[in-house]
Amino acid sequence: MDIKPANNFLQTLIADDLAAGRVQEVVTRFPPEPNGYLHVGHAKSICLNFGLAERFGGRCNLRFDDTNPEKESQEFIESIQADVRWLGYEWAGEVRYASSYFQQFYDWAQHLVRNGCAYVCDLTAEQAREHRGTLTEPGRNSPFRARSVEENLDLLARMKAGEFAEGSKVLRAKIDMAAPNMNLRDPILYRIRKAAHHQTGSDWVIYPTYDFAHGQEDAIEGVTHSICTLEFEDHRPLYDWFIEHLPVPSRPRQYEFGRLNLNYTVTSKRKLKQLVDEGVVDGWDDPRMPTIAGMRRRGFTPAAIRTFCDMIGVTRSDGVVDVAMLEHAIRDERNENAPRALCVLNPLKLVLTDLAADHRQLLSAPAHPGREDLGSRELPFTRELYIDADDFREEANKKYKRLVLGKRVRLRNACVVEATDVVKDAAGNITEVHAVTIADTFGEDPADGIKPKGVIQWVSARAGRRATVRLYDRLFTHEAPDRGDNAFMDFLNPDSLRVVENAWIEPSLADAAPEQGFQFEREGYFVADRYQHTPEQPVFNRTIGLRDTWNAGGGDQA
Ligand code: ATP
Ligand code: MG
């Protein structure tokens, strides 16, 4: 196998396991709970799990950890699969569901009961809390801990049969109520929940806890390296306890890594759901959301997201990553690959008075300055054009390098023009600028030596197309909207979306395929909306502006 040098501790650890013969084949899994759309943090976990399997020639399963029926749904199951595939990964075999192992989990629960390792407990939630003790004080045994095996088997069967009310009984492991690790103080294995399940319908009224399910799911699937985030570190002894006490078909091991947190956003499904439910955003895939579907609709690309996940690395500590680093990765990739195009966001008419009314010239412009392979496109050049209102002033000082009355500017991919006149409405607003073309300046400097200082974008008023352009910005104004006691809803950016209804785009853009991305010169990177863009009604979303604000190690990236 041709393997690049290890760049994270898990790669090193797995290489050692293979070398020492502790594992024959690397099997990982990505185990989302289908209770929301995946976010950028999940992208890190996906890249890690699928990436490790790829690197070592192993396999990675996609497994829905669907043990909480009330919050889960088919919509989430489908979106998660689409997101993983969009990122460029394919899971081994069929999609797996924890719920398809429910009977096996139940059999193993009975096994623990028979071996005196589990019991049915009738304490209320409140009483159980009192018995649990604290970090500094041991817990107390439940009065139900001494139930006989026969009684426990009978009660467990009757829990399963639906004889008892929710909350009235649980099945607990019998481990140690004085264990310093609170997770070992007789943790709950099963709860009664009379809820229909999206996969198993009404078959079950008891559901296993994460702790009782997860390691056993791994063991059933032959997972060798079960990788999760650091908050599960204290659960590892319990993970191992189940594996030791059950006749499982394989012995998976759990490893933890630091979760990804990004500034200026939230990465918790619960909070993202709140943004959706309260209508702050337009669904889980709103381009302002840090969800994979949102980033996709925003015009972020799988390659750029994977590069970002590589850049942030994998460590054993939690940290906050600057969102500017993600933006940098996107910009870098787009700069390399996005075809260039012309778009005017704030149109002002420019009339070239020396041209005939029906003047129409087809110019050819390269799609990308450094990528001949991307070909070229046709730009119709006519007597009436639109330029951006910000690119014209009646008077300006030398720092202003755009069009000024009596002065010259170059029209991108076309010729040099000189402004001669302005037309104003009754209120004194400029409604048109008149100009003349300077002879022989297509691709050439003016013969009289008076070179324009700036270049501006333009679109033919006759051949160009009107478009809706959505300008997205960060969703939160605060760097850490949900840190500590911060109520993240208080820090919503009121300008996170500005819709421009009458932008003008060069005609070739109307034929863009949904999800095709471009650099609109001097404006930023944009993408044809995945759902709403049509040739008749073009709709583009701003992916990211041109200016890079990421400061890598103090260097100026701009
Ligand atoms: P949330 O806290 O947003 O609900 P979760 O951890 O409950 O996320 P799961 O569906 O259980 O979401 O996560 C699936 C996998 O993704 C888990 O292995 C989890 O460790 C990983 N994961 C979730 N959030 C992050 C993150 N921010 N960074 C890295 N990995 C993450
Ligand atoms: Mg979870």
Coordinates of C-alpha atoms in Angstrom, one line a residue, residues 29-420:
R29 CA -18.3 3.7 10.8
F30 CA -20.1 7.0 10.7
P31 CA -23.0 6.8 13.1
P32 CA -25.4 9.7 12.9
E33 CA -28.6 9.9 14.8
P34 CA -31.2 10.8 12.2
N35 CA -32.6 13.7 14.2
G36 CA -31.5 16.6 12.0
Y37 CA -29.3 17.5 9.0
L38 CA -25.6 17.0 9.2
H39 CA -23.4 20.0 9.9
V40 CA -19.8 21.0 9.3
G41 CA -18.8 19.2 12.5
H42 CA -20.2 16.0 11.1
A43 CA -18.2 16.7 7.9
K44 CA -15.0 16.4 10.0
S45 CA -16.2 13.1 11.4
I46 CA -17.1 11.8 7.9
C47 CA -13.8 12.8 6.4
L48 CA -12.0 11.2 9.3
N49 CA -13.9 7.9 9.3
F50 CA -14.2 7.4 5.6
G51 CA -10.7 8.8 5.1
L52 CA -9.1 6.3 7.5
A53 CA -10.9 3.4 5.8
E54 CA -9.8 4.7 2.4
R55 CA -6.2 5.2 3.5
F56 CA -5.8 1.7 4.9
G57 CA -7.8 -0.1 2.3
G58 CA -10.6 -0.9 4.8
R59 CA -14.2 -0.1 4.8
C60 CA -16.5 2.4 6.5
N61 CA -20.2 1.8 7.3
L62 CA -23.0 4.3 7.4
R63 CA -25.1 3.4 10.4
F64 CA -28.1 5.3 11.7
D65 CA -28.0 5.3 15.4
D66 CA -31.7 5.3 15.6
T67 CA -32.6 4.6 19.2
N68 CA -34.6 7.8 19.9
P69 CA -37.7 7.4 17.8
E70 CA -39.5 10.6 18.9
K71 CA -36.9 12.9 17.3
E72 CA -36.0 11.0 14.2
S73 CA -37.5 10.9 10.8
Q74 CA -37.1 9.6 7.2
E75 CA -36.4 13.0 5.9
F76 CA -33.2 13.1 8.0
I77 CA -32.3 9.6 6.9
E78 CA -32.4 10.7 3.3
S79 CA -30.7 14.0 3.7
I80 CA -27.8 12.3 5.6
Q81 CA -27.2 9.8 2.8
A82 CA -27.3 12.5 0.2
D83 CA -24.8 14.6 2.2
V84 CA -22.3 11.8 2.7
R85 CA -22.4 11.0 -1.1
W86 CA -22.1 14.6 -2.0
L87 CA -19.0 14.9 0.0
G88 CA -17.6 12.1 -2.2
Y89 CA -17.8 9.1 0.0
E90 CA -19.6 5.7 -0.4
W91 CA -20.3 3.4 2.5
A92 CA -19.6 -0.3 2.5
G93 CA -22.6 -2.4 1.6
E94 CA -26.1 -1.4 2.6
V95 CA -27.0 1.4 5.0
R96 CA -27.2 0.0 8.5
Y97 CA -29.7 0.8 11.3
A98 CA -29.2 0.2 15.0
S99 CA -32.9 -0.6 15.0
S100 CA -32.3 -3.7 12.9
Y101 CA -30.3 -5.1 15.9
F102 CA -33.0 -4.4 18.5
Q103 CA -33.8 -8.1 19.0
Q104 CA -30.1 -8.9 19.4
F105 CA -29.8 -6.1 22.0
Y106 CA -32.8 -7.6 23.9
D107 CA -31.3 -11.1 23.8
W108 CA -28.1 -9.6 25.3
A109 CA -30.0 -7.7 27.9
Q110 CA -31.5 -11.1 29.0
H111 CA -28.0 -12.6 29.0
L112 CA -26.9 -9.9 31.4
V113 CA -29.9 -10.5 33.6
R114 CA -29.3 -14.2 33.7
N115 CA -25.7 -13.6 34.7
G116 CA -26.8 -11.3 37.5
C117 CA -25.4 -8.3 35.7
A118 CA -28.6 -6.4 35.1
Y119 CA -31.8 -5.7 37.0
V120 CA -35.2 -4.0 36.6
C121 CA -35.4 -0.9 38.8
D122 CA -38.6 0.9 39.8
L123 CA -37.0 4.1 41.3
T124 CA -38.5 7.3 39.9
A125 CA -36.1 9.5 37.9
E126 CA -36.0 11.8 40.9
Q127 CA -35.2 9.0 43.4
A128 CA -32.6 7.5 41.0
R129 CA -30.9 10.9 40.9
E130 CA -30.7 11.0 44.7
H131 CA -29.3 7.5 44.8
R132 CA -26.6 8.3 42.2
G133 CA -24.3 10.3 44.5
T134 CA -22.0 13.0 43.2
L135 CA -18.5 13.3 41.9
T136 CA -17.2 13.4 45.5
E137 CA -19.7 11.0 47.2
P138 CA -20.5 7.4 46.3
G139 CA -24.0 6.5 45.3
R140 CA -26.4 4.2 47.1
N141 CA -27.7 0.9 45.9
S142 CA -31.2 0.8 44.6
P143 CA -33.6 -1.2 46.8
F144 CA -34.5 -3.2 43.6
R145 CA -30.9 -4.2 43.0
A146 CA -31.4 -7.5 44.9
R147 CA -34.2 -8.8 42.7
S148 CA -33.8 -12.4 41.6
V149 CA -32.9 -13.4 38.1
E150 CA -36.4 -15.0 37.6
E151 CA -38.2 -11.8 38.8
N152 CA -35.9 -9.6 36.6
L153 CA -36.5 -11.8 33.5
D154 CA -40.2 -11.7 34.1
L155 CA -40.3 -7.9 34.6
L156 CA -38.1 -7.3 31.6
A157 CA -40.4 -9.5 29.4
R158 CA -43.4 -7.5 30.7
M159 CA -41.7 -4.2 30.0
K160 CA -41.2 -5.4 26.5
A161 CA -44.9 -6.5 26.3
G162 CA -46.0 -3.0 27.1
E163 CA -47.5 -3.8 30.6
F164 CA -45.9 -0.9 32.3
A165 CA -46.2 2.9 32.0
E166 CA -43.4 5.0 30.6
G167 CA -41.0 6.1 33.3
S168 CA -42.2 3.4 35.8
K169 CA -39.4 1.0 35.2
V170 CA -35.9 0.8 33.6
L171 CA -33.4 -2.0 33.1
R172 CA -30.0 -1.2 34.7
A173 CA -26.6 -2.8 34.6
K174 CA -25.4 -4.0 38.0
I175 CA -21.9 -2.6 38.1
D176 CA -20.8 -0.4 41.1
M177 CA -22.7 2.4 42.7
A178 CA -19.5 3.6 44.3
A179 CA -17.5 3.7 41.1
P180 CA -15.6 7.0 40.8
N181 CA -16.7 7.1 37.2
M182 CA -20.4 8.0 37.4
N183 CA -21.1 6.3 34.1
L184 CA -20.5 3.0 35.9
R185 CA -23.0 3.6 38.7
D186 CA -25.6 1.1 37.4
P187 CA -26.3 2.8 34.1
I188 CA -29.6 2.5 32.3
L189 CA -29.9 -0.1 29.5
Y190 CA -33.5 0.2 28.6
R191 CA -36.3 2.8 29.0
I192 CA -40.0 2.3 28.3
R193 CA -41.1 4.5 25.5
K194 CA -44.5 4.0 23.8
A195 CA -43.5 5.7 20.6
A196 CA -43.7 4.5 17.1
H197 CA -40.4 4.1 15.4
H198 CA -39.7 5.1 11.7
Q199 CA -38.1 1.7 11.0
T200 CA -39.7 -0.8 13.4
G201 CA -43.2 0.8 13.8
S202 CA -44.9 -0.4 17.0
D203 CA -42.8 -3.5 17.4
W204 CA -41.0 -2.1 20.4
V205 CA -42.0 -0.1 23.5
I206 CA -38.6 -0.3 25.2
Y207 CA -35.6 1.4 23.6
P208 CA -31.9 0.9 24.4
T209 CA -29.8 3.8 25.6
Y210 CA -26.8 5.0 23.5
D211 CA -24.4 3.4 25.9
F212 CA -26.0 0.0 25.7
A213 CA -26.4 0.1 22.0
H214 CA -23.4 1.7 20.5
G215 CA -20.5 -0.7 21.3
Q216 CA -22.7 -3.7 20.5
E217 CA -23.6 -2.1 17.1
D218 CA -19.9 -1.8 16.5
A219 CA -19.3 -5.4 17.5
I220 CA -22.1 -6.8 15.3
E221 CA -20.6 -4.9 12.3
G222 CA -17.0 -5.9 13.0
V223 CA -16.0 -2.3 13.5
T224 CA -12.3 -2.3 14.6
H225 CA -11.9 1.4 15.4
S226 CA -15.0 3.2 16.8
I227 CA -14.1 6.9 16.7
C228 CA -16.2 9.4 18.6
T229 CA -15.8 12.8 20.1
L230 CA -14.1 13.6 23.4
E231 CA -17.3 13.9 25.5
F232 CA -17.5 10.1 25.3
E233 CA -14.1 9.5 26.9
D234 CA -15.7 8.9 30.3
H235 CA -18.1 6.4 28.7
R236 CA -15.2 4.2 27.4
P237 CA -15.0 2.0 30.5
L238 CA -18.7 1.3 30.1
Y239 CA -18.2 0.6 26.4
D240 CA -15.5 -2.0 27.4
W241 CA -17.6 -3.4 30.2
F242 CA -20.4 -4.4 27.8
I243 CA -18.0 -5.9 25.3
E244 CA -16.4 -8.0 28.1
H245 CA -19.7 -9.1 29.6
L246 CA -21.5 -10.1 26.4
P247 CA -20.9 -12.9 23.9
V248 CA -20.3 -10.4 21.1
P249 CA -18.9 -11.5 17.7
S250 CA -16.0 -9.1 17.7
R251 CA -14.1 -6.7 20.0
P252 CA -14.2 -3.1 18.8
R253 CA -12.3 -0.4 20.6
Q254 CA -13.3 3.2 21.1
Y255 CA -11.1 6.2 20.4
E256 CA -11.9 9.8 21.0
F257 CA -10.9 13.0 19.1
G258 CA -11.7 16.7 19.5
R259 CA -14.9 18.0 18.0
L260 CA -15.0 20.8 15.5
N261 CA -16.3 24.1 16.8
L262 CA -16.4 27.1 14.4
N263 CA -16.7 30.7 15.5
Y264 CA -19.6 32.9 14.3
T265 CA -21.9 29.9 14.2
V266 CA -23.5 27.1 16.2
T267 CA -22.9 23.4 15.5
S268 CA -25.5 21.7 17.6
K269 CA -28.5 20.0 15.9
R270 CA -30.8 21.2 18.6
K271 CA -29.9 24.8 18.0
L272 CA -29.9 24.5 14.3
K273 CA -33.4 23.0 14.6
Q274 CA -34.5 26.0 16.6
L275 CA -33.3 28.3 13.8
V276 CA -35.4 26.3 11.4
D277 CA -38.5 25.9 13.6
E278 CA -38.6 29.5 14.5
G279 CA -38.3 30.6 10.8
V280 CA -35.0 32.5 11.3
V281 CA -33.7 30.7 8.3
D282 CA -35.5 29.2 5.3
G283 CA -35.0 25.5 6.2
W284 CA -32.1 23.2 7.1
D285 CA -30.5 23.9 3.7
D286 CA -30.7 27.7 3.9
P287 CA -27.3 28.9 2.5
R288 CA -26.6 30.6 5.8
M289 CA -26.7 27.4 7.8
P290 CA -23.5 25.5 8.7
T291 CA -25.2 22.3 7.5
I292 CA -23.7 20.3 4.7
A293 CA -26.9 20.9 2.7
G294 CA -26.7 24.6 3.5
M295 CA -23.0 24.9 2.5
R296 CA -23.9 23.0 -0.7
R297 CA -26.6 25.5 -1.6
R298 CA -24.3 28.3 -0.8
G299 CA -21.8 27.1 -3.4
F300 CA -19.2 25.5 -1.2
T301 CA -17.7 22.4 -2.9
P302 CA -16.9 19.0 -1.6
A303 CA -13.3 19.4 -2.5
A304 CA -13.0 22.6 -0.5
I305 CA -14.7 21.1 2.5
R306 CA -12.5 18.1 2.5
T307 CA -9.4 20.4 2.2
F308 CA -10.7 22.3 5.2
C309 CA -11.1 19.1 7.2
D310 CA -7.5 18.2 6.3
M311 CA -6.3 21.7 7.3
I312 CA -7.8 21.6 10.8
G313 CA -6.4 18.2 11.5
V314 CA -7.5 15.7 14.2
T315 CA -6.3 16.1 17.8
R316 CA -7.2 15.1 21.3
S317 CA -8.4 18.5 22.3
D318 CA -11.4 20.6 21.6
G319 CA -10.8 24.0 20.0
V320 CA -12.5 26.7 18.1
V321 CA -11.6 27.1 14.5
D322 CA -11.8 30.5 12.8
V323 CA -14.6 30.4 10.2
A324 CA -12.2 32.5 8.0
M325 CA -10.2 29.4 7.6
L326 CA -13.2 27.6 6.1
E327 CA -13.8 30.6 3.9
H328 CA -10.2 30.6 2.8
A329 CA -10.4 27.0 1.7
I330 CA -13.5 27.7 -0.3
R331 CA -12.0 30.8 -1.9
D332 CA -8.8 29.0 -2.8
E333 CA -10.7 26.2 -4.5
R334 CA -13.1 28.5 -6.3
N335 CA -10.3 30.8 -7.5
E336 CA -8.7 27.8 -9.1
N337 CA -11.8 26.3 -10.7
A338 CA -14.6 28.8 -11.0
P339 CA -15.2 30.2 -14.5
R340 CA -15.2 34.0 -14.6
A341 CA -18.3 36.0 -15.6
L342 CA -19.7 39.5 -15.5
C343 CA -22.5 40.7 -13.3
V344 CA -23.7 44.1 -12.4
L345 CA -25.4 44.2 -9.0
N346 CA -26.5 47.9 -9.0
P347 CA -27.2 48.7 -12.6
L348 CA -26.7 52.2 -14.1
K349 CA -27.2 52.6 -17.9
L350 CA -24.1 53.5 -19.9
V351 CA -24.9 54.7 -23.5
L352 CA -22.1 54.6 -26.0
T353 CA -23.3 57.4 -28.2
D354 CA -20.8 56.8 -31.0
L355 CA -22.3 53.4 -31.8
A356 CA -25.3 52.7 -34.0
A357 CA -28.6 51.8 -32.2
D358 CA -28.4 48.3 -33.5
H359 CA -24.7 47.8 -32.9
R360 CA -23.9 44.3 -31.9
Q361 CA -20.5 42.8 -31.7
L362 CA -19.7 39.4 -30.3
L363 CA -16.6 39.4 -28.2
S364 CA -14.9 36.3 -26.9
A365 CA -13.5 36.1 -23.4
P366 CA -11.6 33.3 -21.7
A367 CA -13.6 31.5 -19.0
H368 CA -10.6 31.6 -16.7
P369 CA -7.4 33.6 -16.9
G370 CA -5.2 30.6 -16.0
R371 CA -7.2 27.7 -17.2
E372 CA -7.3 27.4 -21.0
D373 CA -9.1 24.0 -20.5
L374 CA -12.2 25.9 -19.3
G375 CA -12.6 27.4 -22.8
S376 CA -14.2 30.8 -23.6
R377 CA -17.6 32.4 -23.8
E378 CA -19.2 35.0 -26.0
L379 CA -20.0 38.4 -24.7
P380 CA -22.4 40.5 -26.8
F381 CA -21.3 44.2 -26.9
T382 CA -24.0 46.7 -27.7
R383 CA -24.7 50.5 -27.7
E384 CA -26.5 50.4 -24.3
L385 CA -24.8 48.6 -21.4
Y386 CA -25.2 48.5 -17.6
I387 CA -22.3 49.3 -15.3
D388 CA -22.4 49.4 -11.5
A389 CA -23.6 52.7 -10.1
D390 CA -20.7 52.6 -7.7
D391 CA -18.3 52.5 -10.7
F392 CA -19.2 56.0 -11.9
R393 CA -18.7 59.5 -10.3
E394 CA -19.1 62.9 -11.8
E395 CA -16.1 64.0 -9.9
A396 CA -13.5 62.1 -8.0
N397 CA -9.9 62.3 -6.7
K398 CA -7.0 60.2 -8.1
K399 CA -7.7 57.3 -5.8
Y400 CA -10.9 56.5 -7.5
K401 CA -9.9 54.2 -10.4
R402 CA -13.2 53.8 -12.1
L403 CA -15.2 55.9 -14.5
V404 CA -15.4 59.7 -14.0
L405 CA -17.0 62.3 -16.2
G406 CA -14.5 63.4 -18.8
K407 CA -12.2 60.5 -18.0
R408 CA -11.6 57.0 -19.2
V409 CA -12.0 53.4 -18.0
R410 CA -11.6 50.0 -19.5
L411 CA -14.6 47.8 -19.8
R412 CA -13.5 44.3 -18.9
N413 CA -12.9 42.0 -21.9
A414 CA -13.8 44.9 -24.2
C415 CA -12.6 48.4 -25.0
V416 CA -11.8 51.7 -23.4
V417 CA -14.6 54.3 -23.0
E418 CA -14.6 58.0 -22.1
A419 CA -17.6 59.5 -20.2
T420 CA -19.0 62.6 -21.9

